[in-house]
PDB file of C-alpha atoms and ligand atoms in Angstrom:
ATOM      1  CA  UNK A 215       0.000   0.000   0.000  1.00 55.00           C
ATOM      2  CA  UNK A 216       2.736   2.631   0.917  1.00 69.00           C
ATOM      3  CA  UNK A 217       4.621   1.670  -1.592  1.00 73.00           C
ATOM      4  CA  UNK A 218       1.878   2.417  -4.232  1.00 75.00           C
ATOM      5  CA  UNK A 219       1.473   5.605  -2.965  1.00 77.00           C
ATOM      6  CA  UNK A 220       4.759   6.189  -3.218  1.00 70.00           C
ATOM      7  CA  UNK A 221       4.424   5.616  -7.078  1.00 67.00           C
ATOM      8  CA  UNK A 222       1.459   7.487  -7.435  1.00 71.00           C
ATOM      9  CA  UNK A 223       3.463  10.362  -6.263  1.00 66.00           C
ATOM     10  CA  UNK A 224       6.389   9.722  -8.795  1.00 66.00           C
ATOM     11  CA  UNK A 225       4.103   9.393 -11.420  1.00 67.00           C
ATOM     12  CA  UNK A 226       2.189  12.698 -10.602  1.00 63.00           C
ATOM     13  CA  UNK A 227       5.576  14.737 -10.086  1.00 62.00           C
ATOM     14  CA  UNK A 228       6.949  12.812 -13.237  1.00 64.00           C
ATOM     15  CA  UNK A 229       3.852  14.446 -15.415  1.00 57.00           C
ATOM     16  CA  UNK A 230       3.511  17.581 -13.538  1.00 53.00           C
ATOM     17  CA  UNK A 231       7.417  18.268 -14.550  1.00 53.00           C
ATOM     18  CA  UNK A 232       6.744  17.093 -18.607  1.00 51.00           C
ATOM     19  CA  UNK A 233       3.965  19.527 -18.457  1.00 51.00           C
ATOM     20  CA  UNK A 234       6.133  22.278 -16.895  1.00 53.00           C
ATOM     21  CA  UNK A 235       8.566  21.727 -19.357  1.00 53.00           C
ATOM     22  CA  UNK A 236       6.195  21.880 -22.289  1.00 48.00           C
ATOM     23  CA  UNK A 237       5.174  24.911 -21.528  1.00 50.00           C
ATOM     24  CA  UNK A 238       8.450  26.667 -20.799  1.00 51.00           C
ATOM     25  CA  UNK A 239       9.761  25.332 -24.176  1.00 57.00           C
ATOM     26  CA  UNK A 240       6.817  26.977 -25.892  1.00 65.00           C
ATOM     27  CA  UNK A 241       7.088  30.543 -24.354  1.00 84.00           C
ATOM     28  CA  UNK A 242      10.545  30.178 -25.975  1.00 93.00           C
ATOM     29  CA  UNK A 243       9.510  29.013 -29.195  1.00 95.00           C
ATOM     30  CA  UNK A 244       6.594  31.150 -29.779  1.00 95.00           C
ATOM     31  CA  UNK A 245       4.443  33.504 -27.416  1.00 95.00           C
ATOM     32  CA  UNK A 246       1.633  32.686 -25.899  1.00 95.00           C
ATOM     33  CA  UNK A 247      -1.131  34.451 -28.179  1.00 95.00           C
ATOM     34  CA  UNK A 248       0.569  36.154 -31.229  1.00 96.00           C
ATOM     35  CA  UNK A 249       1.488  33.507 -34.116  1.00 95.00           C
ATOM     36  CA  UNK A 250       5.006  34.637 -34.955  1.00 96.00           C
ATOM     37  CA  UNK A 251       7.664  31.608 -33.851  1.00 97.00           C
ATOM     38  CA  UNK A 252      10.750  33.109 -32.326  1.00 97.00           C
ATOM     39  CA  UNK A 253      12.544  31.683 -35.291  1.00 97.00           C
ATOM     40  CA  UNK A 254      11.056  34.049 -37.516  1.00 98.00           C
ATOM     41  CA  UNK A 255      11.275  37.283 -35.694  1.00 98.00           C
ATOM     42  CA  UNK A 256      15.437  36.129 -35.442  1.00 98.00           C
ATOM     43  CA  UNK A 257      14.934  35.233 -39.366  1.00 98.00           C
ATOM     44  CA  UNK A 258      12.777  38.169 -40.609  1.00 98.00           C
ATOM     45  CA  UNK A 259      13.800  41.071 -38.531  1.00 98.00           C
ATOM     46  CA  UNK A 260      16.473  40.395 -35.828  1.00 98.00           C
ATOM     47  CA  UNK A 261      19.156  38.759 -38.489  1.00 98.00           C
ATOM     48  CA  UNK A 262      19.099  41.126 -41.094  1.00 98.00           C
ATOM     49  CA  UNK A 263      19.185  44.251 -39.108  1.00 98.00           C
ATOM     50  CA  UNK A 264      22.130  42.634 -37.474  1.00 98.00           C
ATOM     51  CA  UNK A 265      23.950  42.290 -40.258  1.00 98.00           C
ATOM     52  CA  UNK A 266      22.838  45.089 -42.156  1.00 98.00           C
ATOM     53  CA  UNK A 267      24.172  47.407 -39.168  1.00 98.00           C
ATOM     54  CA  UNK A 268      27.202  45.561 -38.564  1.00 98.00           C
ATOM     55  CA  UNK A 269      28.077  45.506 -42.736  1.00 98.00           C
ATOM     56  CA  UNK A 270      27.214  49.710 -42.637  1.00 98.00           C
ATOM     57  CA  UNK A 271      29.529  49.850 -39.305  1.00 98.00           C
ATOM     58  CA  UNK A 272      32.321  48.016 -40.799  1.00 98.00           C
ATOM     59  CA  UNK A 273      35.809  50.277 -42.375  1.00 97.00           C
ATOM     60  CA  UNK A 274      35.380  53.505 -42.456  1.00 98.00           C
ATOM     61  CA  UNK A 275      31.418  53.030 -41.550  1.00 98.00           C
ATOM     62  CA  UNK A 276      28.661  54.471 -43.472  1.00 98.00           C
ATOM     63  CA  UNK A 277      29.645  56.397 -46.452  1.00 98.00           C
ATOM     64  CA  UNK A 278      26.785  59.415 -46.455  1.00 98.00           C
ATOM     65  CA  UNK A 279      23.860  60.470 -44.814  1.00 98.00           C
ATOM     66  CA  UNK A 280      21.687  58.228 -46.612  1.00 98.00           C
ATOM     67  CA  UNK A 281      23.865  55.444 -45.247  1.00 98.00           C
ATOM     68  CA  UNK A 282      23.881  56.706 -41.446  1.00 98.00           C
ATOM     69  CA  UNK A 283      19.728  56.937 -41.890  1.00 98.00           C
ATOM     70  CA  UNK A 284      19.874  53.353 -42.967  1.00 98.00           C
ATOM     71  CA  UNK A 285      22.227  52.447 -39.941  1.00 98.00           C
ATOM     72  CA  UNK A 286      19.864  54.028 -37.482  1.00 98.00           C
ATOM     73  CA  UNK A 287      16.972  52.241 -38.895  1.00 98.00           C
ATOM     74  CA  UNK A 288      18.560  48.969 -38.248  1.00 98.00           C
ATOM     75  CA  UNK A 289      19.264  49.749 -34.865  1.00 98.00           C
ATOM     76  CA  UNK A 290      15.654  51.303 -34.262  1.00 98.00           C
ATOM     77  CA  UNK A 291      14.572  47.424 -35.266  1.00 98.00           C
ATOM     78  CA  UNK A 292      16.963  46.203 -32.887  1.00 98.00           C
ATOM     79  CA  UNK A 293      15.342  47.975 -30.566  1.00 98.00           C
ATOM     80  CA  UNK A 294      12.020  47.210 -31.142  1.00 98.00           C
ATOM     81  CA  UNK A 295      13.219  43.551 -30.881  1.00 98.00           C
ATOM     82  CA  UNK A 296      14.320  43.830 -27.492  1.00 98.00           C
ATOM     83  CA  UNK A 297      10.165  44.997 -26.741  1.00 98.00           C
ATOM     84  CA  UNK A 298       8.708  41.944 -28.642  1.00 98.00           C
ATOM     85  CA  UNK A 299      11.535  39.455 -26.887  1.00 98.00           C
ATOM     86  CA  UNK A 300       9.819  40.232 -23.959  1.00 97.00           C
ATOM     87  CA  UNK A 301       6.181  40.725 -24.852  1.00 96.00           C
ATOM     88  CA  UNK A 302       3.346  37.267 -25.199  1.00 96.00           C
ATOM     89  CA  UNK A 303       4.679  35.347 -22.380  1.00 95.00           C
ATOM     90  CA  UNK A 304       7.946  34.740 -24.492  1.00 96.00           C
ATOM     91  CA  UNK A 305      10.135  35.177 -21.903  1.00 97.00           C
ATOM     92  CA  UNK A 306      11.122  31.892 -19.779  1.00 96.00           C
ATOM     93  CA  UNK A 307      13.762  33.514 -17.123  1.00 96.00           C
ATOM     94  CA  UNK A 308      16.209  35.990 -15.973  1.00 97.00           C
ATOM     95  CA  UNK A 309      18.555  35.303 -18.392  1.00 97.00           C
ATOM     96  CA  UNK A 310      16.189  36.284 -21.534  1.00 98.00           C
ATOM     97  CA  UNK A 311      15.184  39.104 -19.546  1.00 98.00           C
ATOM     98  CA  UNK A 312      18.787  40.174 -18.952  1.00 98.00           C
ATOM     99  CA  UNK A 313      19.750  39.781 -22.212  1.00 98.00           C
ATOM    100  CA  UNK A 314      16.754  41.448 -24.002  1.00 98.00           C
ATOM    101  CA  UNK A 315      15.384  43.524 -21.770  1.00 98.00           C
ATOM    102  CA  UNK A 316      19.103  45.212 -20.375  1.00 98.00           C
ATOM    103  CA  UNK A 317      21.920  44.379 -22.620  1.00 98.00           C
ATOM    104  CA  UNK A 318      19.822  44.483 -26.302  1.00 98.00           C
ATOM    105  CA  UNK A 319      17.805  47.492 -25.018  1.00 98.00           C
ATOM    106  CA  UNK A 320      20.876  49.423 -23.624  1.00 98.00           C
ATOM    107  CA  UNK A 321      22.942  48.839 -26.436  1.00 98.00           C
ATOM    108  CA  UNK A 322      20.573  49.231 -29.391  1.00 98.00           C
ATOM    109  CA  UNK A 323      19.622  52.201 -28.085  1.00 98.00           C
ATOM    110  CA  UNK A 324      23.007  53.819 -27.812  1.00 98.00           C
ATOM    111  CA  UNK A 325      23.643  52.330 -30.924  1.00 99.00           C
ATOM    112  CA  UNK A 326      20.885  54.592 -32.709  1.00 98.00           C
ATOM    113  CA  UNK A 327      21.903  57.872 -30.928  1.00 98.00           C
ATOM    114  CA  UNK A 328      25.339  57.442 -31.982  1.00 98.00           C
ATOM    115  CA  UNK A 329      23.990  56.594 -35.330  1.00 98.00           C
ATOM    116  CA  UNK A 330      21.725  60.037 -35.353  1.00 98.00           C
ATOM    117  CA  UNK A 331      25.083  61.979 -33.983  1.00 98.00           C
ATOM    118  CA  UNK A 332      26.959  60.033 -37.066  1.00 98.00           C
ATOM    119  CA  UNK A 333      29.484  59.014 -34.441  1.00 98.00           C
ATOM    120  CA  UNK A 334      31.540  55.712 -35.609  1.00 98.00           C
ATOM    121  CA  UNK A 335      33.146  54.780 -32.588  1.00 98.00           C
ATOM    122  CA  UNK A 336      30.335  55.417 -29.974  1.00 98.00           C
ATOM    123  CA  UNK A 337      28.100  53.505 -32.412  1.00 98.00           C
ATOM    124  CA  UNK A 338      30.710  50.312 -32.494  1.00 98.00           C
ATOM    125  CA  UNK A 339      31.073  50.329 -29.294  1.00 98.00           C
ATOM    126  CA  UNK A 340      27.493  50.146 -28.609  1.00 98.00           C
ATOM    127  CA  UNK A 341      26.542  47.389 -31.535  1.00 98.00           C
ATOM    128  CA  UNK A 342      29.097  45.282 -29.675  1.00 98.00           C
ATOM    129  CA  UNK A 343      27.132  45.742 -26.436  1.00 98.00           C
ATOM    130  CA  UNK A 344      24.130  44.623 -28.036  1.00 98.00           C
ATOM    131  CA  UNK A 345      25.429  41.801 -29.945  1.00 98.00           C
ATOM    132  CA  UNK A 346      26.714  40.603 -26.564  1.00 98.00           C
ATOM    133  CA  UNK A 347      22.454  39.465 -25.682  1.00 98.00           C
ATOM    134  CA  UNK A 348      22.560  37.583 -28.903  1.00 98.00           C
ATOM    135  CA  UNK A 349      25.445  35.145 -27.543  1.00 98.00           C
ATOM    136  CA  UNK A 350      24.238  35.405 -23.971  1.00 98.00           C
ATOM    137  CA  UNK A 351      20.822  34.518 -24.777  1.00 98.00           C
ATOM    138  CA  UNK A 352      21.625  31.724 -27.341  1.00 98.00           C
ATOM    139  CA  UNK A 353      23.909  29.989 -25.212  1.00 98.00           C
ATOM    140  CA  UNK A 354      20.884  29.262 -22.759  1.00 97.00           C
ATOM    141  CA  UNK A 355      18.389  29.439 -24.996  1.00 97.00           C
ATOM    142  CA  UNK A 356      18.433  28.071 -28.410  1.00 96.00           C
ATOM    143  CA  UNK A 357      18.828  24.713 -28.851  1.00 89.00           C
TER     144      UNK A 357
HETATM  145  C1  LIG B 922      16.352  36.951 -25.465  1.00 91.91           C
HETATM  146  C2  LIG B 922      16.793  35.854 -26.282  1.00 91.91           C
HETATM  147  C3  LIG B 922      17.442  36.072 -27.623  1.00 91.91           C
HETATM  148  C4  LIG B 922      18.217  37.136 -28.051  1.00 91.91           C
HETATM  149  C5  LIG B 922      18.592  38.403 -27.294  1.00 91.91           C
HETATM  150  C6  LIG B 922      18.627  36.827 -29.398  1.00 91.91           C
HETATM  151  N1  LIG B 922      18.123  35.619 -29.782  1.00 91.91           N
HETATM  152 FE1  LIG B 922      18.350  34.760 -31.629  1.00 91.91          FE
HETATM  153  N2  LIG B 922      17.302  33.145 -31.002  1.00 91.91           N
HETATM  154  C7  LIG B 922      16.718  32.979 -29.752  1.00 91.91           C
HETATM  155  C8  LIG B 922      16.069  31.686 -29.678  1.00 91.91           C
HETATM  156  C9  LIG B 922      15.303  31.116 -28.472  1.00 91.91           C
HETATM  157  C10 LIG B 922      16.279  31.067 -30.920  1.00 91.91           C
HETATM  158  C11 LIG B 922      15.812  29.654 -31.341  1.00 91.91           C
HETATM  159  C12 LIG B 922      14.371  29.722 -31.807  1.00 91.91           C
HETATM  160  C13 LIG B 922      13.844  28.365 -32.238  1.00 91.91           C
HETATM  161  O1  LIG B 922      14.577  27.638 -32.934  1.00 91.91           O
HETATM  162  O2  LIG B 922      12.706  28.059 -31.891  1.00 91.91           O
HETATM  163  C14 LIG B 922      17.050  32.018 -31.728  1.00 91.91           C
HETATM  164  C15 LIG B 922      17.434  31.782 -33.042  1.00 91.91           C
HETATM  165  C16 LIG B 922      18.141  32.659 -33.833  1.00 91.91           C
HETATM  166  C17 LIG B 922      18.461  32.447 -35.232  1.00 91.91           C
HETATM  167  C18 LIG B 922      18.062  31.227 -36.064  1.00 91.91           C
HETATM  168  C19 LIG B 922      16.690  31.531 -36.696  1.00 91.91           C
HETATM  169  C20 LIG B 922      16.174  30.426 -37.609  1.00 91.91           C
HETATM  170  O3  LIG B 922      15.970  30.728 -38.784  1.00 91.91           O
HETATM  171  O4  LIG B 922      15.985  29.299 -37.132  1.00 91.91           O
HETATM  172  C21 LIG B 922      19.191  33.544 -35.656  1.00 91.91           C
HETATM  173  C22 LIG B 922      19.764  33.776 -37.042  1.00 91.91           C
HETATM  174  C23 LIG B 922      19.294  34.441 -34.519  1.00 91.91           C
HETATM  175  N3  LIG B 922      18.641  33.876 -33.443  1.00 91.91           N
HETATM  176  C24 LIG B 922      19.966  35.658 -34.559  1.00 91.91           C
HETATM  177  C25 LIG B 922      20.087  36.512 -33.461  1.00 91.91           C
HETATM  178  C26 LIG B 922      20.886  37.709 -33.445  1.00 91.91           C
HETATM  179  C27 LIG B 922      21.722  38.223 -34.612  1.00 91.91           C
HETATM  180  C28 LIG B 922      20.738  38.270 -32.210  1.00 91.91           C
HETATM  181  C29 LIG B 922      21.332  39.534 -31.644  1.00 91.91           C
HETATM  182  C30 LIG B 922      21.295  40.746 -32.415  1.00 91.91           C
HETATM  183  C31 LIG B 922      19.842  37.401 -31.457  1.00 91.91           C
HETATM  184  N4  LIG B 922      19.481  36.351 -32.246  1.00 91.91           N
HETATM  185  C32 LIG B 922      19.448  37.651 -30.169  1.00 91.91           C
HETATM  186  C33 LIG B 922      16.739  33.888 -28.718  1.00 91.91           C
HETATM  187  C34 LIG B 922      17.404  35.109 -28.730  1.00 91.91           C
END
């Protein structure tokens, strides 16, 4: 007798903790409401603003003021990204929340002012900050 209800415990812990899992593995994967997967908002708007920014900041950074417009816009979508990371239930833990709420917020938004000011130093030095959430937050979080 006690040692059925000792397996009737395990097994109710056992599905409680699948269940638990499930659930944090979707709030990762997609938000709780919204359709867009994670994936895609990395795919669609996170990569290629990314890039784009890091291409203009490369050298002698962007060539005119067309090019320094274009830089800020990347980092404006950077920015926003560090909002939707955290909106929907996406966000699992402190470590998401570190990464996109402090380090991606911080440093895409220092990245744009030193865009606007046409500074290419400040503006390196801040893209590098906010790279630094990708790597943080994919080293805990993406599979
Ligand atoms: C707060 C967390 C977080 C931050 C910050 C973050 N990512 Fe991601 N990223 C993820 C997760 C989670 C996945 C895996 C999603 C999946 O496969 O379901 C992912 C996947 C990706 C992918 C693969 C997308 C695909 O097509 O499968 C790329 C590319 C990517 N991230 C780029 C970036 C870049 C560049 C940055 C920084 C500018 C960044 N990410 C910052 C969480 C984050």
């Amino acid at each position: 007798m006690r040692r059925n209800r000792m397996w009737t415990l395990f097994a109710v812990l056992a599905v409680g903790g699948l269940i638990l899992a499930g659930t944090s593995s979707a709030q990762v994967k997609k938000g709780k409401s919204r359709p867009a997967a994670t994936k895609y908002l990395m795919r669609g708007i996170m990569q290629p603003n990314c890039k784009g920014l890091g291409d203009l900041l490369k050298d002698s950074g962007p060539a005119d003021d067309k090019a320094w417009d274009t830089a800020a816009c990347h980092a404006a979508c950077l920015s926003e990204m560090s909002h939707l990371l955290m909106d929907d239930g996406r966000c699992p833990d402190a470590v998401w929340a570190e990464a996109a709420k402090t380090t991606l917020r911080e440093g895409a938004a220092e990245t744009l002012a030193a865009c606007e000011k046409k500074d290419l130093a400040a503006a390196n030095a801040a893209f590098k900050k906010a790279t630094a959430a990708c790597a943080a937050c994919h080293k805990a979080h993406k599979k």
